[in-house]
Short mmCIF file of C-alpha atoms in Angstrom, two decimals:
data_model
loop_
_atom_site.label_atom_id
_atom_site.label_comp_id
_atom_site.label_asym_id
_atom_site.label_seq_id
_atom_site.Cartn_x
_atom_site.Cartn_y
_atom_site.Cartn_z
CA UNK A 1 0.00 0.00 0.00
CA UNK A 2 1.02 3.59 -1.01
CA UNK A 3 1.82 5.56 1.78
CA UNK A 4 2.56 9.41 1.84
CA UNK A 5 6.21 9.23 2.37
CA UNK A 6 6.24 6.81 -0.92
CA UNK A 7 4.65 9.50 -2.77
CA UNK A 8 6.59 12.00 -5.18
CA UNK A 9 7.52 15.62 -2.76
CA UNK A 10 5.47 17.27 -5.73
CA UNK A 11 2.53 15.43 -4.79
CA UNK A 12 2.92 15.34 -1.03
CA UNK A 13 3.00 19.37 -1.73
CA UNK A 14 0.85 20.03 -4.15
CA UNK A 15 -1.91 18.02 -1.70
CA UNK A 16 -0.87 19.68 1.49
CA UNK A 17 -1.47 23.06 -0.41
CA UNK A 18 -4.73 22.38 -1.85
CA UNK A 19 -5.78 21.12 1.94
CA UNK A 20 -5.11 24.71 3.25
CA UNK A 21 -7.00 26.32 0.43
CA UNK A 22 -9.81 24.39 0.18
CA UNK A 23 -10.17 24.92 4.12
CA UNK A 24 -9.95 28.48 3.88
CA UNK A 25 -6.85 28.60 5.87
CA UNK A 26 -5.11 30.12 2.47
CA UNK A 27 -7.18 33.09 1.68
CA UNK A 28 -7.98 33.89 -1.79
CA UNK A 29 -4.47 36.53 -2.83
CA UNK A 30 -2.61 34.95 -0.17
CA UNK A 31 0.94 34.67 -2.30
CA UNK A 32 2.75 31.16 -2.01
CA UNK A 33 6.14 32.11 -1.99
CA UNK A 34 8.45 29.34 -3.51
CA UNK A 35 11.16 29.60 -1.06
CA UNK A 36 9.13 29.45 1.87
CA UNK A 37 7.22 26.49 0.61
CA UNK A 38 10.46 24.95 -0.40
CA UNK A 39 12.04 25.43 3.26
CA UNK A 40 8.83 24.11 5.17
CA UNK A 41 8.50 20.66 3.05
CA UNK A 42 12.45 20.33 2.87
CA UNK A 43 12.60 20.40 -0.60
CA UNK A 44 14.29 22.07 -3.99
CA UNK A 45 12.54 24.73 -5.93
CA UNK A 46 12.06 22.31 -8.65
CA UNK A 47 9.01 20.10 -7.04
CA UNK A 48 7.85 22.91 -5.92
CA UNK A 49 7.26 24.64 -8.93
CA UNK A 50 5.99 21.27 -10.35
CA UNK A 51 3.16 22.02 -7.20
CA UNK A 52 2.37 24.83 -7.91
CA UNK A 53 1.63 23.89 -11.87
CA UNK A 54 -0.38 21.14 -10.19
CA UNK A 55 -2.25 23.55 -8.32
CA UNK A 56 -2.67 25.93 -10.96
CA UNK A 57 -4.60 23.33 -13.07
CA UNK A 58 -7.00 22.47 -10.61
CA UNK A 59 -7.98 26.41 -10.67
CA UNK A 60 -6.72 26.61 -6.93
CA UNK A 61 -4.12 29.26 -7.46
CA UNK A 62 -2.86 31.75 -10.53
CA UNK A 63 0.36 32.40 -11.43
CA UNK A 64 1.15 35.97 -12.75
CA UNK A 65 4.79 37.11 -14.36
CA UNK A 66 6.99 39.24 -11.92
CA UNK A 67 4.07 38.44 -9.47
CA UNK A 68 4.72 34.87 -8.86
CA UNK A 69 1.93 32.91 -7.48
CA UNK A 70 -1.34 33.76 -5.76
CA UNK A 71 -4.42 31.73 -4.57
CA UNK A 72 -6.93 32.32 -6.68
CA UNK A 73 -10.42 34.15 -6.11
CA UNK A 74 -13.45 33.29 -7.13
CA UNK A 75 -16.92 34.60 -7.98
CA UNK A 76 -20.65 33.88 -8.79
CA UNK A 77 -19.66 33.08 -12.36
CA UNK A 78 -17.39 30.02 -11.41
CA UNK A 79 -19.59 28.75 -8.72
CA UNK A 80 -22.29 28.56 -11.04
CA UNK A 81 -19.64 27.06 -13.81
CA UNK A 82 -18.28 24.30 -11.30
CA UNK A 83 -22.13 23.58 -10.86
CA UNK A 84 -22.83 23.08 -14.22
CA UNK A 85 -20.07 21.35 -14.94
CA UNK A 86 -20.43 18.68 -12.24
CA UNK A 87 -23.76 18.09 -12.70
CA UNK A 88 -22.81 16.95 -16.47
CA UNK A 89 -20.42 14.82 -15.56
CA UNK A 90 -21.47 13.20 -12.20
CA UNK A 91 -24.44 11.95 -14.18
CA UNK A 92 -22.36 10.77 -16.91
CA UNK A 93 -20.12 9.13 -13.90
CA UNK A 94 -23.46 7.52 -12.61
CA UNK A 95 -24.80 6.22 -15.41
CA UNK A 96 -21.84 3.99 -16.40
CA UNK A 97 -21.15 3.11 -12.67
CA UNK A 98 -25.20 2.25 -12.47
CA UNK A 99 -24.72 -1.46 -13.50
CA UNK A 100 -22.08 -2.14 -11.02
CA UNK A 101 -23.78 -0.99 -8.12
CA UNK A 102 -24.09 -3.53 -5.19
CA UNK A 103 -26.34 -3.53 -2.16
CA UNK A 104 -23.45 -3.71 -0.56
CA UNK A 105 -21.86 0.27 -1.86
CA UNK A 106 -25.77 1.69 -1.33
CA UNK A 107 -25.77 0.37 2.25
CA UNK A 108 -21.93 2.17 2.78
CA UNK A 109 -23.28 4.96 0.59
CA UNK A 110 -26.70 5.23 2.98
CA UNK A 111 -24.05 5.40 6.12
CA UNK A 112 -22.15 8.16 4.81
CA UNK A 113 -25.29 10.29 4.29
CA UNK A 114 -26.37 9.01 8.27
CA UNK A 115 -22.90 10.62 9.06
CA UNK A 116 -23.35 14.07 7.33
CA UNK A 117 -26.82 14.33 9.25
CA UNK A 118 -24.28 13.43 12.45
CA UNK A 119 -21.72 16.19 11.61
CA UNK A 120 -24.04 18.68 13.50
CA UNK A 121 -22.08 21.90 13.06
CA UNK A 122 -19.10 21.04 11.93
CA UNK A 123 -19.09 21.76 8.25
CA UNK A 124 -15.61 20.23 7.67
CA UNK A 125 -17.52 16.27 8.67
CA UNK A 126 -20.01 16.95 6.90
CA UNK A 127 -18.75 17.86 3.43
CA UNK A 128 -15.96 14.92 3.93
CA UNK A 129 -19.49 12.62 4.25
CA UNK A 130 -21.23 14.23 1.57
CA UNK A 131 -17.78 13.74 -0.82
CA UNK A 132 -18.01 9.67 0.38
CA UNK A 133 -21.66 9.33 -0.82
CA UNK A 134 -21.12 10.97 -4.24
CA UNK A 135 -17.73 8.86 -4.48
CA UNK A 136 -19.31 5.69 -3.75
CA UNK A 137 -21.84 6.12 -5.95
CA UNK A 138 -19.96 7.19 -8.91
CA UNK A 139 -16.35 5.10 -8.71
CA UNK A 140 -17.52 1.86 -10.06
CA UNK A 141 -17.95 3.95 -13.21
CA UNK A 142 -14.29 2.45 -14.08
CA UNK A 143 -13.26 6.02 -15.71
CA UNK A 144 -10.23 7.20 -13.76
CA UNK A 145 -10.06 9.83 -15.78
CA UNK A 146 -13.55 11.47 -15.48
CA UNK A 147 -13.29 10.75 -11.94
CA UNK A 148 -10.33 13.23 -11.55
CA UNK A 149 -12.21 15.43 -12.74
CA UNK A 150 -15.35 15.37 -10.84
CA UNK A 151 -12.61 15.05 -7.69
CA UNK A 152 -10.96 18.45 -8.63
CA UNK A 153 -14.52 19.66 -9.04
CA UNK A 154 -15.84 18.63 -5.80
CA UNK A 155 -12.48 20.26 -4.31
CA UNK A 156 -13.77 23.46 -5.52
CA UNK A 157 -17.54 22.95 -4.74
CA UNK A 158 -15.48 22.39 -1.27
CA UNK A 159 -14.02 25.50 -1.05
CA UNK A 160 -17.01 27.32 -1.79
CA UNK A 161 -18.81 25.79 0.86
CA UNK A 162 -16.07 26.77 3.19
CA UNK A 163 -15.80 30.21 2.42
CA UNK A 164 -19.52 31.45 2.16
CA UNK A 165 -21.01 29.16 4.51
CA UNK A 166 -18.63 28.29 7.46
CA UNK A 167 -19.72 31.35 9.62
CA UNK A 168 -23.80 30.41 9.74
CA UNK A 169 -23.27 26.94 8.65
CA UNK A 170 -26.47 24.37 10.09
CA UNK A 171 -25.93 20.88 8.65
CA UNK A 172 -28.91 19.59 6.54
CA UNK A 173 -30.43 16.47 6.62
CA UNK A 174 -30.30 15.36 2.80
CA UNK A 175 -33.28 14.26 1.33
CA UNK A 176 -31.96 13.96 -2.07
CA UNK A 177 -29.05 11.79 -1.63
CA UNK A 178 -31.83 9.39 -0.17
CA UNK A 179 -33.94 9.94 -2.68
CA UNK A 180 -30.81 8.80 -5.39
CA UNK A 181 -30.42 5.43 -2.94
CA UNK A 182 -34.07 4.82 -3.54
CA UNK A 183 -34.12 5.17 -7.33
CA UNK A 184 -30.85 3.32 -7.86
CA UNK A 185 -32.27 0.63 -5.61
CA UNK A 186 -35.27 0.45 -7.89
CA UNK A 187 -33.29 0.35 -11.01
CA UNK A 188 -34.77 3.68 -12.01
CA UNK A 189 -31.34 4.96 -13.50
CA UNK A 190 -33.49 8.00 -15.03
CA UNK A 191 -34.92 9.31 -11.88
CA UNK A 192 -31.59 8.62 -9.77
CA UNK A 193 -29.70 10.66 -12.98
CA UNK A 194 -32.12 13.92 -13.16
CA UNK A 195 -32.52 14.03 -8.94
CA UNK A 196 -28.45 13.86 -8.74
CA UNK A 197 -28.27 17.07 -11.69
CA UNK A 198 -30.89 18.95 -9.49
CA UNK A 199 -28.87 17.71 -6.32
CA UNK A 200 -25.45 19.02 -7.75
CA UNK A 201 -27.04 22.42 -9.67
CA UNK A 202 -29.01 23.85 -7.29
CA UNK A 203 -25.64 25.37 -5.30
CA UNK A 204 -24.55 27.10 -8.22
CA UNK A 205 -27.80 28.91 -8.87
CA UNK A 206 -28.69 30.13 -5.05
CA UNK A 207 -29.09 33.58 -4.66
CA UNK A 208 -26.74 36.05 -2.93
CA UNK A 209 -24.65 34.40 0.16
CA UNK A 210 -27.71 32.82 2.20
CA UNK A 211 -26.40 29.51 3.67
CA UNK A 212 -28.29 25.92 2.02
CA UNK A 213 -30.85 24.10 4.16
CA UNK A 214 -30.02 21.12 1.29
CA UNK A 215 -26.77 19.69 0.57
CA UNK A 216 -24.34 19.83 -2.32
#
């Protein structure tokens, strides 16, 4: 089994990085500065420059000339684009990972929606249980591919959440990711398909700042 020290310092980096930003600890603007990076992870400028062009195509930070690099902001126009976009391919992800789908991964897909309605106010518990369900769910698709994507999606549906909604944050019980369990346990692929687009949409089209009373 892969463990962190056996992965490349780029990666180790790159992840540890994208962590902070997602959580809001790195501000959008905050400027990553190569050498300090370099010093904290004991490493040469080299994989951390190959970071930071990891991070830079996931959309997490920009890099400007004679500016270096910055995490990047973000606005209604992307939120509603991320929406959009994983909507399309979540279903896409579903419908090919539909006939693979075991009791077995509905049940453990069930239990991580029982543990978002657990994570009470803590925000950070519930979006790691609302990532599981939509993982399980979509995996046995057998696309790595469009699964990276959807993952470096979700990363920034996750730092959305975290930035608008941490401060009046009230975990919601979610009715739609029980009413995708029901559907795929019926075999309705359809229903489970157009309730998941709703499911994944709906964020990106809520007015002004006002905090969900439905999930993501």
């Amino acid at each position: 089994m892969t463990t962190a020290k056996d992965e490349p310092i780029a990666l180790r980096i790159s992840r540890a990085l994208a962590e902070r930003i997602v959580s809001g600890a790195l501000a959008a603007g905050s400027r990553l500065r190569q050498d300090a990076v370099a010093a904290e992870f004991d490493a040469s400028h080299v994989p951390v420059r190959e970071a930071f062009r990891r991070l830079e195509a996931q959309g997490l930070v920009v890099s400007e000339p004679r500016r270096g690099v910055r995490v990047a902001g973000f606005g209604p126009e992307e939120v509603r684009e991320v929406a959009e976009m994983r909507a399309a391919l979540e279903v896409l992800a579903l419908r090919h990972a539909a006939p693979h789908l075991t009791p077995a991964t509905l049940d453990r897909a069930e239990d991580a929606t029982r543990a978002g309605d657990r994570a009470g106010g803590d925000v950070q518990a519930w979006e790691e249980a609302n990532r599981s369900f939509h993982r399980l769910i979509l995996a046995p698709c057998g696309m790595p591919r469009l699964m990276k994507a959807i993952d470096d999606l979700q990363a920034a549906s996750a730092r959305f959440l975290f930035a608008g909604w941490r401060a009046e944050w009230e975990a919601p019980t979610d009715r739609d990711h029980r009413a995708i369990l029901v559907a795929l346990r019926a075999g309705d692929v359809d229903a489970a398909a157009a309730i998941l687009a709703r499911h994944v949409q709906w964020v990106g089209h809520r007015p002004g700042a006002t905090p969900p009373r439905r999930t993501t």
